[in-house]
Amino acid sequence: MLDRILIVEDEEGIAKILERHLRYEGYQVEAVGDGESALRRIFEEPPSLILLDLTLPDIDGLSITRELRDANIDIPIIILTARDAIPDRVTGLDAGADDYLTKPFHTDEVMAHVRAQLRRSAGAKGKDPYKLADLTLDPGSRLAHRGERVINLTAKEYELLEFFMRHPNQVLTRDQIFDHIWGYDFGGESNIIEVYVRYLRTKLEKENEPRLLHTVRGMGYALRE
Ligand code: CA
């Protein structure tokens, strides 16, 4: 089946260029110019991937991302941001986007990102869940469970937990974690790992559940019983 890509971009010139190149690569493409139409189309006929501009005439791209993730819709989202808008990128990824592209972009770069995200999402679907103690993480739904309790994760929290679940009972250093999760030109938020570990712990340790994500002083973090 052909992958369907939804372009959400109000600048017609950019939308046209993206559409032409994606079609040329063999994708089915639809373009809309505002947030309302985007949400309507996504719920009517979920695409395989969304290219999402952040500044739209009605609902902004961040709100769209949050709305989809809150509804547990895990279609890959690549946000399109203006050059050097680092806060936008970070907020976009925090809101649950998977990737970003900075305008003006080279079409080869767009295609590479699209292929990578589609590959990643196809790969996640058939995978078995990870398990440790009463914690499971399902790469298909991107949901975690502790026992029967369902835990919703943002895109970054998922990535971080998946990294730990793939290396159980092993100390991961801050450098390893940073390179793996934020391995792009992040702009150096030095406490970002602590912040995300705290987010994860808050979600993983409700109602006195025993700690699984441990700090290993002077070394890093380990996921273990
Ligand atoms: Ca725009």
PDB file of C-alpha atoms and ligand atoms in Angstrom:
ATOM      1  CA  MET A   1       0.000   0.000   0.000  1.00  0.00           C
ATOM      2  CA  LEU A   2       1.224   3.477  -0.844  1.00  0.00           C
ATOM      3  CA  ASP A   3       2.185   5.658   2.084  1.00  0.00           C
ATOM      4  CA  ARG A   4      -0.099   8.680   2.344  1.00  0.00           C
ATOM      5  CA  ILE A   5       1.448  11.938   3.448  1.00  0.00           C
ATOM      6  CA  LEU A   6      -0.506  14.932   4.680  1.00  0.00           C
ATOM      7  CA  ILE A   7       1.118  18.328   4.230  1.00  0.00           C
ATOM      8  CA  VAL A   8      -0.224  21.022   6.549  1.00  0.00           C
ATOM      9  CA  GLU A   9       1.218  24.322   5.354  1.00  0.00           C
ATOM     10  CA  ASP A  10      -0.417  27.674   4.627  1.00  0.00           C
ATOM     11  CA  GLU A  11       2.413  28.981   2.441  1.00  0.00           C
ATOM     12  CA  GLU A  12       1.249  27.728  -0.919  1.00  0.00           C
ATOM     13  CA  GLY A  13       4.665  27.880  -2.552  1.00  0.00           C
ATOM     14  CA  ILE A  14       6.204  25.592   0.048  1.00  0.00           C
ATOM     15  CA  ALA A  15       3.215  23.241   0.019  1.00  0.00           C
ATOM     16  CA  LYS A  16       3.389  22.935  -3.779  1.00  0.00           C
ATOM     17  CA  ILE A  17       7.098  22.140  -3.814  1.00  0.00           C
ATOM     18  CA  LEU A  18       6.731  19.520  -1.086  1.00  0.00           C
ATOM     19  CA  GLU A  19       3.733  17.996  -2.807  1.00  0.00           C
ATOM     20  CA  ARG A  20       5.476  17.748  -6.166  1.00  0.00           C
ATOM     21  CA  HIS A  21       8.599  16.116  -4.741  1.00  0.00           C
ATOM     22  CA  LEU A  22       6.731  13.675  -2.538  1.00  0.00           C
ATOM     23  CA  ARG A  23       4.546  12.591  -5.469  1.00  0.00           C
ATOM     24  CA  TYR A  24       7.632  12.182  -7.603  1.00  0.00           C
ATOM     25  CA  GLU A  25       9.023   9.852  -4.923  1.00  0.00           C
ATOM     26  CA  GLY A  26       5.876   7.751  -5.225  1.00  0.00           C
ATOM     27  CA  TYR A  27       3.902   8.865  -2.185  1.00  0.00           C
ATOM     28  CA  GLN A  28       0.206   9.647  -2.149  1.00  0.00           C
ATOM     29  CA  VAL A  29      -0.030  13.283  -1.071  1.00  0.00           C
ATOM     30  CA  GLU A  30      -2.699  15.622   0.206  1.00  0.00           C
ATOM     31  CA  ALA A  31      -2.113  19.233   1.228  1.00  0.00           C
ATOM     32  CA  VAL A  32      -4.255  21.443   3.476  1.00  0.00           C
ATOM     33  CA  GLY A  33      -3.631  25.040   4.497  1.00  0.00           C
ATOM     34  CA  ASP A  34      -5.151  25.308   7.967  1.00  0.00           C
ATOM     35  CA  GLY A  35      -5.404  23.431  11.240  1.00  0.00           C
ATOM     36  CA  GLU A  36      -9.140  22.700  11.183  1.00  0.00           C
ATOM     37  CA  SER A  37      -8.909  20.959   7.820  1.00  0.00           C
ATOM     38  CA  ALA A  38      -5.809  19.097   8.988  1.00  0.00           C
ATOM     39  CA  LEU A  39      -7.510  17.663  12.070  1.00  0.00           C
ATOM     40  CA  ARG A  40     -10.645  16.788  10.123  1.00  0.00           C
ATOM     41  CA  ARG A  41      -8.662  14.920   7.460  1.00  0.00           C
ATOM     42  CA  ILE A  42      -6.450  13.140  10.014  1.00  0.00           C
ATOM     43  CA  PHE A  43      -9.473  11.787  11.877  1.00  0.00           C
ATOM     44  CA  GLU A  44     -11.364  10.919   8.655  1.00  0.00           C
ATOM     45  CA  GLU A  45      -8.520   9.175   6.898  1.00  0.00           C
ATOM     46  CA  PRO A  46      -5.336   8.846   8.990  1.00  0.00           C
ATOM     47  CA  PRO A  47      -2.234   9.441   6.858  1.00  0.00           C
ATOM     48  CA  SER A  48       1.052   7.530   7.279  1.00  0.00           C
ATOM     49  CA  LEU A  49       2.935  10.719   8.110  1.00  0.00           C
ATOM     50  CA  ILE A  50       2.234  14.421   8.679  1.00  0.00           C
ATOM     51  CA  LEU A  51       4.437  17.325   7.604  1.00  0.00           C
ATOM     52  CA  LEU A  52       3.216  20.093   9.863  1.00  0.00           C
ATOM     53  CA  ASP A  53       3.935  23.811   9.709  1.00  0.00           C
ATOM     54  CA  LEU A  54       3.877  25.454  13.139  1.00  0.00           C
ATOM     55  CA  THR A  55       2.381  28.791  12.145  1.00  0.00           C
ATOM     56  CA  LEU A  56      -1.035  28.267  10.612  1.00  0.00           C
ATOM     57  CA  PRO A  57      -3.876  30.780  10.238  1.00  0.00           C
ATOM     58  CA  ASP A  58      -6.145  29.110  12.819  1.00  0.00           C
ATOM     59  CA  ILE A  59      -4.880  26.369  15.169  1.00  0.00           C
ATOM     60  CA  ASP A  60      -1.089  26.328  15.499  1.00  0.00           C
ATOM     61  CA  GLY A  61       0.945  23.223  14.772  1.00  0.00           C
ATOM     62  CA  LEU A  62       1.883  22.646  18.411  1.00  0.00           C
ATOM     63  CA  SER A  63      -1.751  22.443  19.500  1.00  0.00           C
ATOM     64  CA  ILE A  64      -2.468  20.022  16.672  1.00  0.00           C
ATOM     65  CA  THR A  65       0.452  17.836  17.762  1.00  0.00           C
ATOM     66  CA  ARG A  66      -0.746  17.827  21.380  1.00  0.00           C
ATOM     67  CA  GLU A  67      -4.314  17.075  20.388  1.00  0.00           C
ATOM     68  CA  LEU A  68      -3.251  14.068  18.319  1.00  0.00           C
ATOM     69  CA  ARG A  69      -0.918  12.697  20.976  1.00  0.00           C
ATOM     70  CA  ASP A  70      -3.563  13.208  23.679  1.00  0.00           C
ATOM     71  CA  ALA A  71      -5.890  11.110  21.525  1.00  0.00           C
ATOM     72  CA  ASN A  72      -3.144   8.419  21.344  1.00  0.00           C
ATOM     73  CA  ILE A  73      -2.705   8.940  17.628  1.00  0.00           C
ATOM     74  CA  ASP A  74       0.918   8.098  16.983  1.00  0.00           C
ATOM     75  CA  ILE A  75       1.262   8.982  13.295  1.00  0.00           C
ATOM     76  CA  PRO A  76       4.794  10.317  12.748  1.00  0.00           C
ATOM     77  CA  ILE A  77       4.836  14.126  12.731  1.00  0.00           C
ATOM     78  CA  ILE A  78       7.647  16.160  11.213  1.00  0.00           C
ATOM     79  CA  ILE A  79       7.291  19.813  12.122  1.00  0.00           C
ATOM     80  CA  LEU A  80       8.399  22.569   9.782  1.00  0.00           C
ATOM     81  CA  THR A  81       9.968  25.516  11.583  1.00  0.00           C
ATOM     82  CA  ALA A  82      11.645  28.755  10.642  1.00  0.00           C
ATOM     83  CA  ARG A  83      15.413  28.852  10.597  1.00  0.00           C
ATOM     84  CA  ASP A  84      17.028  29.186  14.040  1.00  0.00           C
ATOM     85  CA  ALA A  85      13.738  28.874  15.883  1.00  0.00           C
ATOM     86  CA  ILE A  86      15.302  26.504  18.426  1.00  0.00           C
ATOM     87  CA  PRO A  87      12.613  27.059  21.082  1.00  0.00           C
ATOM     88  CA  ASP A  88      10.041  26.012  18.451  1.00  0.00           C
ATOM     89  CA  ARG A  89      11.870  22.810  17.730  1.00  0.00           C
ATOM     90  CA  VAL A  90      12.255  21.896  21.365  1.00  0.00           C
ATOM     91  CA  THR A  91       8.634  22.707  22.162  1.00  0.00           C
ATOM     92  CA  GLY A  92       7.550  20.796  19.085  1.00  0.00           C
ATOM     93  CA  LEU A  93       9.431  17.682  20.128  1.00  0.00           C
ATOM     94  CA  ASP A  94       8.177  18.033  23.692  1.00  0.00           C
ATOM     95  CA  ALA A  95       4.617  18.290  22.391  1.00  0.00           C
ATOM     96  CA  GLY A  96       5.087  14.907  20.764  1.00  0.00           C
ATOM     97  CA  ALA A  97       6.450  15.568  17.282  1.00  0.00           C
ATOM     98  CA  ASP A  98       8.995  13.025  16.074  1.00  0.00           C
ATOM     99  CA  ASP A  99      11.288  15.202  14.057  1.00  0.00           C
ATOM    100  CA  TYR A 100      11.653  18.693  12.612  1.00  0.00           C
ATOM    101  CA  LEU A 101      12.872  20.366   9.457  1.00  0.00           C
ATOM    102  CA  THR A 102      14.144  23.906   9.310  1.00  0.00           C
ATOM    103  CA  LYS A 103      13.003  26.220   6.517  1.00  0.00           C
ATOM    104  CA  PRO A 104      14.311  26.797   3.934  1.00  0.00           C
ATOM    105  CA  PHE A 105      14.970  23.109   3.408  1.00  0.00           C
ATOM    106  CA  HIS A 106      16.560  21.139   0.649  1.00  0.00           C
ATOM    107  CA  THR A 107      14.131  18.635  -0.828  1.00  0.00           C
ATOM    108  CA  ASP A 108      16.659  15.771  -0.500  1.00  0.00           C
ATOM    109  CA  GLU A 109      16.756  16.495   3.213  1.00  0.00           C
ATOM    110  CA  VAL A 110      12.953  16.388   3.412  1.00  0.00           C
ATOM    111  CA  MET A 111      12.833  13.033   1.614  1.00  0.00           C
ATOM    112  CA  ALA A 112      15.515  11.562   3.889  1.00  0.00           C
ATOM    113  CA  HIS A 113      13.583  12.593   7.015  1.00  0.00           C
ATOM    114  CA  VAL A 114      10.297  11.308   5.598  1.00  0.00           C
ATOM    115  CA  ARG A 115      11.818   7.927   4.718  1.00  0.00           C
ATOM    116  CA  ALA A 116      13.474   7.625   8.145  1.00  0.00           C
ATOM    117  CA  GLN A 117      10.234   8.361  10.017  1.00  0.00           C
ATOM    118  CA  LEU A 118       8.168   5.994   7.870  1.00  0.00           C
ATOM    119  CA  ARG A 119      10.752   3.241   8.364  1.00  0.00           C
ATOM    120  CA  ARG A 120      10.772   3.804  12.099  1.00  0.00           C
ATOM    121  CA  SER A 121       6.992   3.731  12.384  1.00  0.00           C
ATOM    122  CA  ALA A 122       6.689   0.587  10.189  1.00  0.00           C
ATOM    123  CA  GLY A 123       9.401  -1.096  12.283  1.00  0.00           C
ATOM    124  CA  ALA A 124       7.613  -0.312  15.529  1.00  0.00           C
ATOM    125  CA  LYS A 125       4.353  -1.971  14.534  1.00  0.00           C
ATOM    126  CA  GLY A 126       5.397  -5.627  14.557  1.00  0.00           C
ATOM    127  CA  LYS A 127       7.689  -5.482  17.611  1.00  0.00           C
ATOM    128  CA  ASP A 128       7.097  -7.378  20.841  1.00  0.00           C
ATOM    129  CA  PRO A 129       6.642  -5.289  23.963  1.00  0.00           C
ATOM    130  CA  TYR A 130       9.601  -4.776  26.279  1.00  0.00           C
ATOM    131  CA  LYS A 131       9.163  -6.081  29.833  1.00  0.00           C
ATOM    132  CA  LEU A 132      10.887  -5.428  33.133  1.00  0.00           C
ATOM    133  CA  ALA A 133       9.268  -6.369  36.462  1.00  0.00           C
ATOM    134  CA  ASP A 134       5.660  -5.138  36.186  1.00  0.00           C
ATOM    135  CA  LEU A 135       6.587  -2.546  33.554  1.00  0.00           C
ATOM    136  CA  THR A 136       5.863  -3.155  29.868  1.00  0.00           C
ATOM    137  CA  LEU A 137       6.421  -0.861  26.916  1.00  0.00           C
ATOM    138  CA  ASP A 138       4.688  -1.533  23.609  1.00  0.00           C
ATOM    139  CA  PRO A 139       6.521  -0.080  20.582  1.00  0.00           C
ATOM    140  CA  GLY A 140       3.361  -0.461  18.483  1.00  0.00           C
ATOM    141  CA  SER A 141       1.012   1.652  20.589  1.00  0.00           C
ATOM    142  CA  ARG A 142       3.878   3.531  22.319  1.00  0.00           C
ATOM    143  CA  LEU A 143       2.041   2.981  25.603  1.00  0.00           C
ATOM    144  CA  ALA A 144       3.629   1.787  28.832  1.00  0.00           C
ATOM    145  CA  HIS A 145       1.887  -0.225  31.555  1.00  0.00           C
ATOM    146  CA  ARG A 146       2.724  -0.864  35.173  1.00  0.00           C
ATOM    147  CA  GLY A 147       0.651  -3.888  35.931  1.00  0.00           C
ATOM    148  CA  GLU A 148      -2.788  -2.891  34.675  1.00  0.00           C
ATOM    149  CA  ARG A 149      -2.115   0.833  34.918  1.00  0.00           C
ATOM    150  CA  VAL A 150      -1.784   2.576  31.541  1.00  0.00           C
ATOM    151  CA  ILE A 151       0.930   5.205  31.209  1.00  0.00           C
ATOM    152  CA  ASN A 152       0.754   7.756  28.381  1.00  0.00           C
ATOM    153  CA  LEU A 153       4.131   8.998  27.247  1.00  0.00           C
ATOM    154  CA  THR A 154       5.215  11.960  25.153  1.00  0.00           C
ATOM    155  CA  ALA A 155       7.455  11.191  22.181  1.00  0.00           C
ATOM    156  CA  LYS A 156      10.641  12.064  24.080  1.00  0.00           C
ATOM    157  CA  GLU A 157       9.609  10.172  27.208  1.00  0.00           C
ATOM    158  CA  TYR A 158       8.888   7.149  25.037  1.00  0.00           C
ATOM    159  CA  GLU A 159      12.298   7.330  23.388  1.00  0.00           C
ATOM    160  CA  LEU A 160      14.046   7.631  26.712  1.00  0.00           C
ATOM    161  CA  LEU A 161      12.140   4.761  28.296  1.00  0.00           C
ATOM    162  CA  GLU A 162      12.655   2.593  25.211  1.00  0.00           C
ATOM    163  CA  PHE A 163      16.397   3.239  25.409  1.00  0.00           C
ATOM    164  CA  PHE A 164      16.393   2.030  29.031  1.00  0.00           C
ATOM    165  CA  MET A 165      14.141  -0.946  28.253  1.00  0.00           C
ATOM    166  CA  ARG A 166      16.531  -2.053  25.522  1.00  0.00           C
ATOM    167  CA  HIS A 167      19.389  -1.984  28.053  1.00  0.00           C
ATOM    168  CA  PRO A 168      17.862  -3.298  31.277  1.00  0.00           C
ATOM    169  CA  ASN A 169      20.025  -3.651  34.402  1.00  0.00           C
ATOM    170  CA  GLN A 170      22.726  -1.629  32.730  1.00  0.00           C
ATOM    171  CA  VAL A 171      24.104   1.751  33.727  1.00  0.00           C
ATOM    172  CA  LEU A 172      23.658   4.259  30.918  1.00  0.00           C
ATOM    173  CA  THR A 173      25.884   7.288  31.189  1.00  0.00           C
ATOM    174  CA  ARG A 174      24.589  10.806  30.684  1.00  0.00           C
ATOM    175  CA  ASP A 175      26.663  11.037  27.479  1.00  0.00           C
ATOM    176  CA  GLN A 176      25.169   7.841  26.089  1.00  0.00           C
ATOM    177  CA  ILE A 177      21.673   9.037  26.885  1.00  0.00           C
ATOM    178  CA  PHE A 178      22.266  12.495  25.477  1.00  0.00           C
ATOM    179  CA  ASP A 179      23.825  11.202  22.241  1.00  0.00           C
ATOM    180  CA  HIS A 180      21.065   8.691  21.730  1.00  0.00           C
ATOM    181  CA  ILE A 181      18.041  10.847  22.519  1.00  0.00           C
ATOM    182  CA  TRP A 182      19.149  14.376  21.743  1.00  0.00           C
ATOM    183  CA  GLY A 183      21.909  13.583  19.272  1.00  0.00           C
ATOM    184  CA  TYR A 184      21.348  16.651  17.154  1.00  0.00           C
ATOM    185  CA  ASP A 185      22.364  20.277  17.554  1.00  0.00           C
ATOM    186  CA  PHE A 186      20.293  20.716  20.628  1.00  0.00           C
ATOM    187  CA  GLY A 187      21.813  23.951  21.887  1.00  0.00           C
ATOM    188  CA  GLY A 188      23.045  22.516  25.189  1.00  0.00           C
ATOM    189  CA  GLU A 189      20.308  22.412  27.822  1.00  0.00           C
ATOM    190  CA  SER A 190      22.545  20.823  30.431  1.00  0.00           C
ATOM    191  CA  ASN A 191      19.809  19.588  32.764  1.00  0.00           C
ATOM    192  CA  ILE A 192      17.560  18.124  30.067  1.00  0.00           C
ATOM    193  CA  ILE A 193      18.274  14.515  31.096  1.00  0.00           C
ATOM    194  CA  GLU A 194      17.411  15.217  34.747  1.00  0.00           C
ATOM    195  CA  VAL A 195      14.223  16.932  33.638  1.00  0.00           C
ATOM    196  CA  TYR A 196      13.112  13.969  31.540  1.00  0.00           C
ATOM    197  CA  VAL A 197      14.114  11.385  34.131  1.00  0.00           C
ATOM    198  CA  ARG A 198      11.929  13.320  36.559  1.00  0.00           C
ATOM    199  CA  TYR A 199       9.011  13.319  34.084  1.00  0.00           C
ATOM    200  CA  LEU A 200       9.381   9.575  33.605  1.00  0.00           C
ATOM    201  CA  ARG A 201       9.622   8.818  37.319  1.00  0.00           C
ATOM    202  CA  THR A 202       6.493  10.853  38.003  1.00  0.00           C
ATOM    203  CA  LYS A 203       4.625   8.718  35.498  1.00  0.00           C
ATOM    204  CA  LEU A 204       6.229   5.387  36.394  1.00  0.00           C
ATOM    205  CA  GLU A 205       5.981   5.647  40.170  1.00  0.00           C
ATOM    206  CA  LYS A 206       2.390   6.299  41.147  1.00  0.00           C
ATOM    207  CA  GLU A 207       0.845   4.997  44.369  1.00  0.00           C
ATOM    208  CA  ASN A 208       4.138   3.929  45.973  1.00  0.00           C
ATOM    209  CA  GLU A 209       5.139   1.630  43.160  1.00  0.00           C
ATOM    210  CA  PRO A 210       8.790   0.608  43.679  1.00  0.00           C
ATOM    211  CA  ARG A 211      11.413   2.635  41.846  1.00  0.00           C
ATOM    212  CA  LEU A 212      12.678   1.164  38.578  1.00  0.00           C
ATOM    213  CA  LEU A 213      14.662   4.061  37.159  1.00  0.00           C
ATOM    214  CA  HIS A 214      17.624   4.454  39.507  1.00  0.00           C
ATOM    215  CA  THR A 215      20.264   7.167  39.712  1.00  0.00           C
ATOM    216  CA  VAL A 216      23.753   5.686  39.834  1.00  0.00           C
ATOM    217  CA  ARG A 217      25.745   8.418  41.499  1.00  0.00           C
ATOM    218  CA  GLY A 218      28.609   9.771  39.430  1.00  0.00           C
ATOM    219  CA  MET A 219      27.768   7.456  36.520  1.00  0.00           C
ATOM    220  CA  GLY A 220      24.291   7.842  35.120  1.00  0.00           C
ATOM    221  CA  TYR A 221      21.020   5.947  35.328  1.00  0.00           C
ATOM    222  CA  ALA A 222      19.919   2.323  35.287  1.00  0.00           C
ATOM    223  CA  LEU A 223      16.545   0.681  34.821  1.00  0.00           C
ATOM    224  CA  ARG A 224      16.324  -2.291  37.165  1.00  0.00           C
ATOM    225  CA  GLU A 225      14.256  -3.831  39.966  1.00  0.00           C
TER     226      GLU A 225
HETATM  227 CA    CA B   1       2.943  29.213   8.088  1.00  0.00          CA
END
